[in-house]
């Protein structure tokens, strides 16, 4: 498999700007051929090429507020309108976007391995739209609402124009059904994510800054349990030096190439 232009960092030993055709490391090719159990963790970067803004970095700021300032119960209690304004803006952005080649490649990849788990921190639903089935949504789904007090789902409309925000039958405020800082992740989902990471022979960490826990612990757990760890990200992250292979480039360009490579390896005559 040839790659062009991507910054390539293998085995923590070398890091070069690849401007010529290059082969992926043999160890990675071996894992693509022999792995039965594969787990993938995605973050906001995989949806960036669809037009969904990331949280951090130069495109990650919204009206000078960071995710750490808006995605908390305290922020919501102090100013529910401002938090809802952020979520309604993001819902609007997300309603106009479609899966990109990165999402589609992962939906294809799911069909190529016996045991494949896609773990996402994203709340945009784009993996499902792309055709992935085995998805663990760690941080919820932005299209759903629930009661802040009793967690009962709320299907009504949210509008800031009408003045007052809707309330639950119990009197609690309605909030987006996502996981904020300081909140527990859905227990069943995070347990399944750790189990998939522990049994993975090959683990991909894609388009995440690898800063937010417990999601950021999953690739570490996978590698400590014996997985070959591959990172795909535009830029280096705290995980890059720990990964067996860090590929720096756009997920939507790299992942289709990896899926093509897997298919080519399967078509190779057995020696
Ligand atoms: C591309 C690209 C392209 C761009 N191709 N790449 C252990 C240690 C330290 C702290 C903690 C810890 N355990 C828990 C904590 C506290 C906290 C935490 O992690 N804080 C850190 C910030 C330090 N975690 C929590 O509170 C979690 N709960 C918890 O642990 O409960 C137990 C507990 C309870 C009480 C007390 C203590 C423990 C909950 C975390 C919830 C996170 N929620 C959010 C909002 C979700 C809803 C919403 O969407 O509104 O989740 S915050 C935000 O960050 C969102 C994301 O899912 C998450 C991660 O962001 P992500 O996906 O990595 O995006 P970015 O923007 O950071 O990065 C994008 C990357 O893509 C970049 O690297 C780019 O380079 C790259 N990229 N284009 C490839 N085309
Ligand atoms: Zn309620």
Tab-separated table of C-alpha atoms and ligand atoms in Angstrom:
chain	number	residue	atom	x	y	z
A	1	UNK	CA	0.000	0.000	0.000
A	2	UNK	CA	1.479	3.280	-0.992
A	3	UNK	CA	0.839	6.490	0.826
A	4	UNK	CA	1.814	9.966	-0.152
A	5	UNK	CA	2.430	13.130	1.770
A	6	UNK	CA	1.326	11.795	5.167
A	7	UNK	CA	3.478	12.300	8.186
A	8	UNK	CA	4.352	8.841	9.287
A	9	UNK	CA	5.587	7.732	12.679
A	10	UNK	CA	6.211	4.071	13.265
A	11	UNK	CA	7.365	2.144	16.299
A	12	UNK	CA	8.305	5.384	18.094
A	13	UNK	CA	11.677	5.150	16.373
A	14	UNK	CA	11.416	7.454	13.415
A	15	UNK	CA	9.250	10.193	12.094
A	16	UNK	CA	9.582	11.542	8.591
A	17	UNK	CA	7.564	13.565	6.146
A	18	UNK	CA	6.737	11.060	3.474
A	19	UNK	CA	6.892	12.576	0.055
A	20	UNK	CA	7.591	9.398	-1.827
A	21	UNK	CA	5.661	6.172	-2.166
A	22	UNK	CA	6.129	4.105	0.983
A	23	UNK	CA	5.044	0.773	2.322
A	24	UNK	CA	3.292	0.528	5.686
A	25	UNK	CA	5.356	-1.307	8.342
A	26	UNK	CA	5.358	-5.113	7.991
A	27	UNK	CA	3.931	-5.514	11.469
A	28	UNK	CA	0.863	-3.456	10.544
A	29	UNK	CA	0.342	-5.455	7.328
A	30	UNK	CA	0.625	-8.657	9.373
A	31	UNK	CA	-2.026	-7.416	11.794
A	32	UNK	CA	-4.354	-6.412	8.943
A	33	UNK	CA	-4.025	-9.952	7.591
A	34	UNK	CA	-4.341	-11.944	10.786
A	35	UNK	CA	-6.427	-9.921	13.256
A	36	UNK	CA	-9.890	-11.246	14.036
A	37	UNK	CA	-10.666	-8.755	16.745
A	38	UNK	CA	-10.519	-5.054	15.873
A	39	UNK	CA	-11.646	-2.017	17.847
A	40	UNK	CA	-11.780	1.596	16.704
A	41	UNK	CA	-12.142	4.770	18.755
A	42	UNK	CA	-13.226	7.882	16.890
A	43	UNK	CA	-13.412	11.521	17.906
A	44	UNK	CA	-14.483	14.828	16.427
A	45	UNK	CA	-11.699	14.756	13.807
A	46	UNK	CA	-13.418	12.041	11.787
A	47	UNK	CA	-16.435	14.318	11.257
A	48	UNK	CA	-14.360	17.439	10.531
A	49	UNK	CA	-14.248	16.645	6.817
A	50	UNK	CA	-18.062	16.475	6.849
A	51	UNK	CA	-18.146	20.057	8.152
A	52	UNK	CA	-18.722	19.368	11.862
A	53	UNK	CA	-16.417	21.621	13.923
A	54	UNK	CA	-14.039	19.932	16.363
A	55	UNK	CA	-13.929	20.910	20.042
A	56	UNK	CA	-10.319	21.895	20.453
A	57	UNK	CA	-7.775	23.664	18.284
A	58	UNK	CA	-8.286	26.757	16.204
A	59	UNK	CA	-11.696	25.683	14.852
A	60	UNK	CA	-12.916	24.394	18.183
A	61	UNK	CA	-13.951	27.601	19.909
A	62	UNK	CA	-17.555	28.819	19.940
A	63	UNK	CA	-18.087	32.481	20.835
A	64	UNK	CA	-14.945	32.287	23.018
A	65	UNK	CA	-16.380	29.402	25.079
A	66	UNK	CA	-14.680	26.001	25.198
A	67	UNK	CA	-16.338	22.597	25.600
A	68	UNK	CA	-15.000	22.547	29.180
A	69	UNK	CA	-17.059	25.717	29.893
A	70	UNK	CA	-20.287	24.643	28.190
A	71	UNK	CA	-20.459	20.868	28.510
A	72	UNK	CA	-21.065	20.718	32.271
A	73	UNK	CA	-24.115	20.526	34.533
A	74	UNK	CA	-22.938	23.712	36.266
A	75	UNK	CA	-22.838	25.643	32.982
A	76	UNK	CA	-26.371	24.424	32.233
A	77	UNK	CA	-27.684	25.292	35.695
A	78	UNK	CA	-26.108	28.769	35.526
A	79	UNK	CA	-27.231	29.588	32.025
A	80	UNK	CA	-29.406	26.963	30.291
A	81	UNK	CA	-30.189	29.334	27.415
A	82	UNK	CA	-26.519	29.769	26.533
A	83	UNK	CA	-25.863	26.019	26.658
A	84	UNK	CA	-28.987	25.344	24.576
A	85	UNK	CA	-27.914	28.035	22.100
A	86	UNK	CA	-24.667	26.069	21.582
A	87	UNK	CA	-26.506	22.763	21.189
A	88	UNK	CA	-29.170	24.161	18.863
A	89	UNK	CA	-26.432	25.716	16.701
A	90	UNK	CA	-24.606	22.372	16.597
A	91	UNK	CA	-27.837	20.507	15.781
A	92	UNK	CA	-28.383	22.871	12.903
A	93	UNK	CA	-24.838	22.335	11.619
A	94	UNK	CA	-25.190	18.559	11.971
A	95	UNK	CA	-28.563	18.429	10.221
A	96	UNK	CA	-26.887	19.672	7.053
A	97	UNK	CA	-23.921	17.300	6.900
A	98	UNK	CA	-23.332	13.797	5.534
A	99	UNK	CA	-20.883	10.996	6.267
A	100	UNK	CA	-17.497	11.409	4.571
A	101	UNK	CA	-15.139	8.749	3.130
A	102	UNK	CA	-13.667	8.184	6.618
A	103	UNK	CA	-17.043	7.175	8.109
A	104	UNK	CA	-17.797	5.059	5.038
A	105	UNK	CA	-14.444	3.279	5.210
A	106	UNK	CA	-15.153	2.259	8.820
A	107	UNK	CA	-18.568	0.916	7.812
A	108	UNK	CA	-16.765	-1.174	5.174
A	109	UNK	CA	-14.113	-2.258	7.663
A	110	UNK	CA	-16.812	-3.631	9.986
A	111	UNK	CA	-17.686	-6.217	7.329
A	112	UNK	CA	-14.088	-7.412	7.004
A	113	UNK	CA	-13.453	-8.632	10.561
A	114	UNK	CA	-15.225	-11.284	12.650
A	115	UNK	CA	-15.191	-9.144	15.784
A	116	UNK	CA	-15.333	-5.419	15.086
A	117	UNK	CA	-16.343	-2.701	17.557
A	118	UNK	CA	-16.665	0.961	16.679
A	119	UNK	CA	-16.451	3.156	19.753
A	120	UNK	CA	-17.228	6.813	19.181
A	121	UNK	CA	-17.085	9.917	21.339
A	122	UNK	CA	-19.122	11.731	18.702
A	123	UNK	CA	-22.767	12.594	19.183
A	124	UNK	CA	-23.503	13.399	15.507
A	125	UNK	CA	-24.864	10.009	14.388
A	126	UNK	CA	-22.722	10.058	11.225
A	127	UNK	CA	-21.308	6.544	11.762
A	128	UNK	CA	-24.826	5.115	11.755
A	129	UNK	CA	-25.718	7.157	8.670
A	130	UNK	CA	-22.624	5.759	6.960
A	131	UNK	CA	-23.887	2.200	7.563
A	132	UNK	CA	-21.929	1.101	10.650
A	133	UNK	CA	-23.942	-1.204	12.902
A	134	UNK	CA	-21.754	-2.144	15.823
A	135	UNK	CA	-21.435	1.304	17.422
A	136	UNK	CA	-20.872	2.273	21.047
A	137	UNK	CA	-21.780	5.942	21.525
A	138	UNK	CA	-19.840	6.889	24.658
A	139	UNK	CA	-21.085	10.476	24.966
A	140	UNK	CA	-24.725	10.072	23.899
A	141	UNK	CA	-26.530	11.488	20.887
A	142	UNK	CA	-27.136	15.157	20.247
A	143	UNK	CA	-30.520	14.600	18.601
A	144	UNK	CA	-32.062	13.319	21.864
A	145	UNK	CA	-33.254	15.204	24.970
A	146	UNK	CA	-33.836	14.088	28.537
A	147	UNK	CA	-34.849	15.518	31.889
A	148	UNK	CA	-32.004	16.896	34.016
A	149	UNK	CA	-33.668	15.513	37.169
A	150	UNK	CA	-35.246	12.159	36.303
A	151	UNK	CA	-33.588	11.364	32.917
A	152	UNK	CA	-36.981	10.709	31.294
A	153	UNK	CA	-36.692	11.145	27.481
A	154	UNK	CA	-38.298	14.296	26.054
A	155	UNK	CA	-39.482	14.264	22.440
A	156	UNK	CA	-40.862	17.810	22.205
A	157	UNK	CA	-39.355	20.735	20.387
A	158	UNK	CA	-36.767	23.056	21.924
A	159	UNK	CA	-36.978	26.684	20.885
A	160	UNK	CA	-35.231	29.676	22.401
A	161	UNK	CA	-37.564	32.072	20.617
A	162	UNK	CA	-40.588	31.101	22.691
A	163	UNK	CA	-38.926	32.374	25.832
A	164	UNK	CA	-39.210	29.585	28.342
A	165	UNK	CA	-37.407	26.285	27.879
A	166	UNK	CA	-39.552	23.137	28.188
A	167	UNK	CA	-39.865	21.252	31.472
A	168	UNK	CA	-40.396	17.575	32.219
A	169	UNK	CA	-43.583	16.265	33.861
A	170	UNK	CA	-41.514	16.165	37.085
A	171	UNK	CA	-40.706	19.870	36.737
A	172	UNK	CA	-37.050	19.254	35.816
A	173	UNK	CA	-35.319	21.199	33.051
A	174	UNK	CA	-34.899	19.500	29.681
A	175	UNK	CA	-31.311	19.055	28.518
A	176	UNK	CA	-29.536	17.350	25.609
A	177	UNK	CA	-29.020	13.594	26.136
A	178	UNK	CA	-25.232	13.762	26.053
A	179	UNK	CA	-22.489	13.158	28.623
A	180	UNK	CA	-21.007	16.272	30.175
A	181	UNK	CA	-17.774	16.678	32.173
A	182	UNK	CA	-18.094	15.223	35.643
A	183	UNK	CA	-20.896	12.860	34.567
A	184	UNK	CA	-20.643	9.092	34.371
A	185	UNK	CA	-20.717	7.516	30.933
A	186	UNK	CA	-23.530	4.969	30.344
A	187	UNK	CA	-22.224	2.008	32.339
A	188	UNK	CA	-23.144	-0.746	29.896
A	189	UNK	CA	-21.581	1.135	26.969
A	190	UNK	CA	-18.278	2.031	28.640
A	191	UNK	CA	-17.984	-1.550	29.987
A	192	UNK	CA	-18.460	-2.942	26.480
A	193	UNK	CA	-15.908	-0.433	25.162
A	194	UNK	CA	-13.273	-1.560	27.685
A	195	UNK	CA	-14.014	-5.229	26.960
A	196	UNK	CA	-13.640	-4.656	23.202
A	197	UNK	CA	-10.368	-2.770	23.824
A	198	UNK	CA	-9.015	-5.575	25.995
A	199	UNK	CA	-9.693	-8.285	23.425
A	200	UNK	CA	-8.638	-6.227	20.369
A	201	UNK	CA	-5.601	-7.444	18.447
A	202	UNK	CA	-5.636	-4.264	16.405
A	203	UNK	CA	-6.871	-0.904	17.718
A	204	UNK	CA	-7.305	2.337	15.769
A	205	UNK	CA	-7.556	5.733	17.506
A	206	UNK	CA	-8.897	8.141	14.907
A	207	UNK	CA	-9.424	11.919	14.966
A	208	UNK	CA	-9.362	12.351	18.721
A	209	UNK	CA	-7.120	14.619	20.786
A	210	UNK	CA	-6.930	11.713	23.278
A	211	UNK	CA	-7.378	14.124	26.186
A	212	UNK	CA	-10.815	13.266	27.545
A	213	UNK	CA	-11.173	10.296	29.859
A	214	UNK	CA	-12.297	7.573	30.161
A	215	UNK	CA	-12.321	7.426	26.309
A	216	UNK	CA	-8.612	8.331	26.205
A	217	UNK	CA	-7.816	5.289	28.377
A	218	UNK	CA	-9.237	2.853	25.810
A	219	UNK	CA	-6.286	2.861	23.363
A	220	UNK	CA	-3.890	2.612	26.308
A	221	UNK	CA	-5.824	-0.359	27.702
A	222	UNK	CA	-5.841	-1.986	24.262
A	223	UNK	CA	-2.080	-1.693	23.801
A	224	UNK	CA	-1.368	-2.819	27.368
A	225	UNK	CA	-3.552	-5.863	26.641
A	226	UNK	CA	-1.437	-6.701	23.586
A	227	UNK	CA	-3.110	-4.850	20.703
A	228	UNK	CA	-1.176	-3.225	17.875
A	229	UNK	CA	-2.134	0.436	18.281
A	230	UNK	CA	-2.547	2.706	15.269
A	231	UNK	CA	-3.340	6.406	15.489
A	232	UNK	CA	-4.767	8.410	12.593
A	233	UNK	CA	-4.800	12.150	13.260
A	234	UNK	CA	-3.945	15.375	11.478
A	235	UNK	CA	-1.543	16.290	14.272
A	236	UNK	CA	0.472	14.517	16.957
A	237	UNK	CA	-1.390	13.856	20.233
A	238	UNK	CA	-0.303	12.583	23.670
A	239	UNK	CA	-0.987	9.095	22.273
A	240	UNK	CA	1.310	9.379	19.239
A	241	UNK	CA	4.511	8.357	21.008
A	242	UNK	CA	2.773	5.431	22.700
A	243	UNK	CA	1.216	4.078	19.491
A	244	UNK	CA	2.912	1.413	17.395
A	245	UNK	CA	2.105	3.446	14.319
A	246	UNK	CA	0.971	7.074	14.106
A	247	UNK	CA	-0.206	8.277	10.716
A	248	UNK	CA	-0.632	12.029	10.480
A	249	UNK	CA	-3.130	13.045	7.821
A	250	UNK	CA	-6.854	13.312	7.130
A	251	UNK	CA	-8.945	10.349	8.245
A	252	UNK	CA	-11.067	10.667	5.089
A	253	UNK	CA	-7.978	10.159	2.957
A	254	UNK	CA	-6.151	7.524	5.005
A	255	UNK	CA	-8.964	5.154	6.021
A	256	UNK	CA	-10.241	4.348	2.504
A	257	UNK	CA	-6.640	3.409	1.623
A	258	UNK	CA	-6.415	1.067	4.597
A	259	UNK	CA	-9.692	-0.649	3.667
A	260	UNK	CA	-8.460	-1.028	0.079
A	261	UNK	CA	-5.263	-2.569	1.424
A	262	UNK	CA	-7.191	-5.078	3.565
A	263	UNK	CA	-9.194	-6.131	0.520
A	264	UNK	CA	-6.018	-6.489	-1.550
A	265	UNK	CA	-4.398	-8.614	1.156
A	266	UNK	CA	-7.453	-10.895	1.233
A	267	UNK	CA	-7.276	-11.311	-2.555
A	268	UNK	CA	-3.609	-12.337	-2.420
A	269	UNK	CA	-3.094	-16.017	-3.185
A	270	UNK	CA	-2.136	-17.971	-0.033
A	271	UNK	CA	1.538	-19.052	-0.031
B	1	LIG	C1	-8.428	15.124	12.415
B	1	LIG	C2	-9.030	15.704	11.347
B	1	LIG	C3	-9.114	14.910	10.219
B	1	LIG	C4	-9.102	17.214	12.996
B	1	LIG	N1	-8.629	13.712	10.255
B	1	LIG	N2	-7.919	13.964	12.530
B	1	LIG	C5	-8.646	10.961	34.239
B	1	LIG	C6	-7.643	11.892	34.130
B	1	LIG	C7	-7.960	13.255	34.019
B	1	LIG	C8	-9.296	13.693	34.025
B	1	LIG	C9	-10.278	12.760	34.130
B	1	LIG	C10	-9.961	11.411	34.225
B	1	LIG	N3	-11.126	10.725	34.308
B	1	LIG	C11	-12.158	11.598	34.237
B	1	LIG	C12	-11.666	12.838	34.151
B	1	LIG	C13	-12.476	14.088	34.066
B	1	LIG	C14	-12.989	14.387	32.661
B	1	LIG	C15	-11.793	14.566	31.725
B	1	LIG	O1	-11.421	13.702	30.972
B	1	LIG	N4	-11.214	15.747	31.718
B	1	LIG	C16	-10.074	16.045	30.828
B	1	LIG	C17	-10.412	17.222	29.930
B	1	LIG	C18	-8.865	16.270	31.655
B	1	LIG	N5	-13.879	13.342	32.176
B	1	LIG	C19	-15.169	13.301	32.527
B	1	LIG	O2	-15.643	14.109	33.277
B	1	LIG	C20	-16.000	12.175	31.963
B	1	LIG	N6	-16.736	11.529	32.994
B	1	LIG	C21	-16.163	10.731	33.896
B	1	LIG	O3	-14.999	10.436	33.830
B	1	LIG	O4	-17.033	10.250	34.846
B	1	LIG	C22	-16.466	9.670	35.999
B	1	LIG	C23	-16.252	10.778	36.995
B	1	LIG	C24	-17.330	11.505	37.419
B	1	LIG	C25	-17.139	12.510	38.348
B	1	LIG	C26	-15.849	12.800	38.789
B	1	LIG	C27	-14.773	12.077	38.315
B	1	LIG	C28	-14.967	11.054	37.413
B	1	LIG	C29	-17.047	12.712	30.982
B	1	LIG	C30	-16.439	13.284	29.752
B	1	LIG	C31	-17.542	13.852	28.858
B	1	LIG	C32	-16.991	14.606	27.653
B	1	LIG	N7	-18.060	15.281	27.018
B	1	LIG	C33	-17.819	15.990	25.761
B	1	LIG	C34	-19.154	16.649	25.333
B	1	LIG	C35	-20.106	15.570	24.818
B	1	LIG	C36	-21.414	16.128	24.385
B	1	LIG	C37	-21.287	17.080	23.234
B	1	LIG	O5	-20.813	16.723	22.138
B	1	LIG	O6	-21.670	18.210	23.444
B	1	LIG	O7	-17.369	15.079	24.748
B	1	LIG	S1	-16.484	17.186	25.844
B	1	LIG	C38	-15.881	16.871	24.211
B	1	LIG	O8	-14.542	16.257	24.268
B	1	LIG	C39	-16.799	15.796	23.633
B	1	LIG	C40	-15.850	14.930	22.878
B	1	LIG	O9	-16.433	13.659	22.638
B	1	LIG	C41	-14.647	14.908	23.783
B	1	LIG	C42	-13.365	14.508	23.089
B	1	LIG	O10	-13.038	15.390	22.066
B	1	LIG	P1	-12.390	14.824	20.733
B	1	LIG	O11	-13.358	13.984	20.020
B	1	LIG	O12	-11.087	14.230	21.035
B	1	LIG	O13	-12.277	16.190	19.867
B	1	LIG	P2	-11.113	17.295	19.873
B	1	LIG	O14	-11.683	18.499	19.256
B	1	LIG	O15	-10.472	17.429	21.187
B	1	LIG	O16	-9.987	16.674	18.912
B	1	LIG	C43	-10.178	16.498	17.511
B	1	LIG	C44	-8.941	15.818	16.975
B	1	LIG	O17	-9.165	15.526	15.598
B	1	LIG	C45	-7.685	16.693	17.035
B	1	LIG	O18	-6.630	15.920	17.599
B	1	LIG	C46	-7.379	17.013	15.568
B	1	LIG	O19	-5.991	17.074	15.287
B	1	LIG	C47	-8.021	15.860	14.859
B	1	LIG	N8	-8.486	16.117	13.496
B	1	LIG	N9	-9.439	17.013	11.720
B	1	LIG	C48	-8.033	13.243	11.389
B	1	LIG	N10	-9.695	15.425	9.124
B	2	LIG	ZN1	-38.145	14.641	34.950
